[in-house]
C-alpha cells in the first residue's frame, strides 16, 4: 500500500489519483483536494504517522507534504522549517522504524540560480523555502547512509495544471485574466522557469516508485524553459484574451533562472497543450477555486 503524505495538495492529489492509495494530510489552507481514503494528520506527529503506516500495511511513502509558497516563506520562515525540515525528518523516522520505502519530493529550487543543473550539482538555495527543501534532502541522504533507509529524492521543476492554489503564478494569471484584472509580475519579468505539467510529474514519480534506486536523486525537468513574460504571452494566446501585465517590485533574493538536466529519459506534455488543459479546468471548476480567493496572506489577498 502506498501512503501519499501531502496528498490533498496540488501535485500529491494528481499522484494519488493514479493508484489505489491512502492519503495523509494535515489539510492546511493549501490542502483542498478530497480523496476517498484520507487520514487527517500532521507528518510531524511521528506516533500517529507510524500508527497509520502499520495499521494499513503501508510499504511505500511518497512525501509531498510541505509549505510551498516562496513569498510566504520570505514573510514567515519558521513554518517552513517546521513543516519542511522537521516534517521530512519525521517521515524519515517512520520509514526507519517501519522499514518503508520513501520517495521524498524536493524541488529544482534547491540548486539556486543555475543553468543546466544535473543531480550532482551543489545545493545553493536562495529563499527560506528552498533552504528548507535542501535541508530535508540532506536528511534523506543522511538516513540512507546512516540507517540504510530505502529512500530517494525527486526534484521536479515548476509544476502547473489543475487544482493548484490561486496564489501560484499560473492559476493567478488565469483567474485574474478571466476577471479582467492585471497580473502582477515581479521585477522585469525576464526570470526563466522550467515548466512541467502536473500529470507528467505524477506519472514520473509513479515510475520511480518501482524503478528509483535507493540513495539516488532524480531531477524531473519539464524541458519547457520560458521567461515569465513569455509564459504570459503564450497563456494569452491559449485563452484568446489579453493578459494585462502589472510590473511590481522584485521578490527579495529572486532567482533569475531554474533549469535542470536529468539522468532519466522521458517526454512531457507540450507547454501550450498543458496550458490549454489547465485553462479549461479552471473554466470548468469555478466552485473549486472561488472560495480560495478569500484566503488572506499577511492581510493581503494571496492571489
Ligand atoms: N508546485 C510546484 O511547482 C513544485 C515544484 C517542485 C517541487 N514541489 C514540491 O512538491 C511537493 C508538493 O507541492 P504542491 O505544489 O503540491 O504543494 P501544495 O502546497 O499544493 O500542497 C502541500 C500539501 O501538504 C500538506 N501539508 C503541509 N504541511 C503538512 C504537514 N506538516 N503534515 C501533513 N500535511 C502537510 C498541505 O495540507 C497540502 O495538502 C512539495 O514538497 C513541494 O516542495 C512543488
Short mmCIF file of C-alpha atoms and ligand atoms in Angstrom, two decimals, residues 6 8-12 25-28 30-31 41-44 64-68 83 105-107 129 133 156-159 164 168, ligand 1:
data_model
loop_
_atom_site.label_atom_id
_atom_site.label_comp_id
_atom_site.label_asym_id
_atom_site.label_seq_id
_atom_site.Cartn_x
_atom_site.Cartn_y
_atom_site.Cartn_z
CA UNK A 6 0.55 15.85 1.44
CA UNK A 8 -4.56 16.74 -0.59
CA UNK A 9 -2.29 19.33 -2.23
CA UNK A 10 -1.72 20.13 -5.88
CA UNK A 11 0.86 17.55 -7.04
CA UNK A 12 0.08 14.99 -4.34
CA UNK A 25 -2.56 15.29 5.11
CA UNK A 26 -2.99 17.97 7.77
CA UNK A 27 -5.27 19.92 5.39
CA UNK A 28 -3.65 23.34 5.58
CA UNK A 30 -3.31 24.51 0.52
CA UNK A 31 -4.73 21.04 1.19
CA UNK A 41 -2.85 14.15 10.40
CA UNK A 42 0.39 16.07 10.58
CA UNK A 43 3.58 14.40 9.35
CA UNK A 44 5.36 15.82 12.39
CA UNK A 64 4.68 15.71 -0.85
CA UNK A 65 3.80 17.39 2.47
CA UNK A 66 5.30 20.87 2.72
CA UNK A 67 4.67 24.58 2.96
CA UNK A 68 5.25 25.58 -0.65
CA UNK A 83 6.84 21.56 8.17
CA UNK A 105 9.62 15.12 -3.22
CA UNK A 106 12.02 18.06 -3.37
CA UNK A 107 12.37 20.88 -5.94
CA UNK A 129 11.52 27.84 1.18
CA UNK A 133 13.75 21.84 0.97
CA UNK A 156 10.64 18.34 -10.15
CA UNK A 157 10.74 21.74 -11.85
CA UNK A 158 7.86 24.27 -11.69
CA UNK A 159 4.55 22.42 -11.93
CA UNK A 164 -3.22 24.43 -7.97
CA UNK A 168 0.65 30.41 -7.54
N1 LIG B 1 4.23 23.13 -7.17
C1 LIG B 1 5.45 23.13 -7.71
O1 LIG B 1 5.69 23.79 -8.72
C2 LIG B 1 6.55 22.27 -7.11
C3 LIG B 1 7.73 22.11 -7.83
C4 LIG B 1 8.74 21.30 -7.31
C5 LIG B 1 8.56 20.67 -6.11
N2 LIG B 1 7.41 20.84 -5.40
C6 LIG B 1 7.27 20.12 -4.12
O2 LIG B 1 6.24 19.18 -4.30
C7 LIG B 1 5.52 18.99 -3.08
C8 LIG B 1 4.04 19.27 -3.32
O3 LIG B 1 3.90 20.61 -3.81
P1 LIG B 1 2.45 21.21 -4.13
O4 LIG B 1 2.64 22.30 -5.09
O5 LIG B 1 1.52 20.10 -4.41
O6 LIG B 1 2.10 21.84 -2.69
P2 LIG B 1 0.72 22.26 -2.04
O7 LIG B 1 1.02 23.44 -1.20
O8 LIG B 1 -0.36 22.35 -3.08
O9 LIG B 1 0.35 21.00 -1.12
C9 LIG B 1 1.08 20.70 0.04
C10 LIG B 1 0.22 19.73 0.85
O10 LIG B 1 0.95 19.35 2.02
C11 LIG B 1 0.07 19.40 3.14
N3 LIG B 1 0.89 19.65 4.33
C12 LIG B 1 1.65 20.74 4.60
N4 LIG B 1 2.27 20.58 5.78
C13 LIG B 1 1.89 19.36 6.27
C14 LIG B 1 2.18 18.64 7.45
N5 LIG B 1 3.01 19.15 8.38
N6 LIG B 1 1.63 17.42 7.61
C15 LIG B 1 0.79 16.89 6.70
N7 LIG B 1 0.46 17.54 5.54
C16 LIG B 1 1.01 18.76 5.34
C17 LIG B 1 -0.90 20.53 2.82
O11 LIG B 1 -2.12 20.43 3.56
C18 LIG B 1 -1.11 20.32 1.32
O12 LIG B 1 -2.15 19.41 1.07
C19 LIG B 1 6.14 19.94 -2.06
O13 LIG B 1 7.06 19.21 -1.28
C20 LIG B 1 6.89 20.96 -2.93
O14 LIG B 1 8.00 21.49 -2.24
C21 LIG B 1 6.39 21.64 -5.87
#
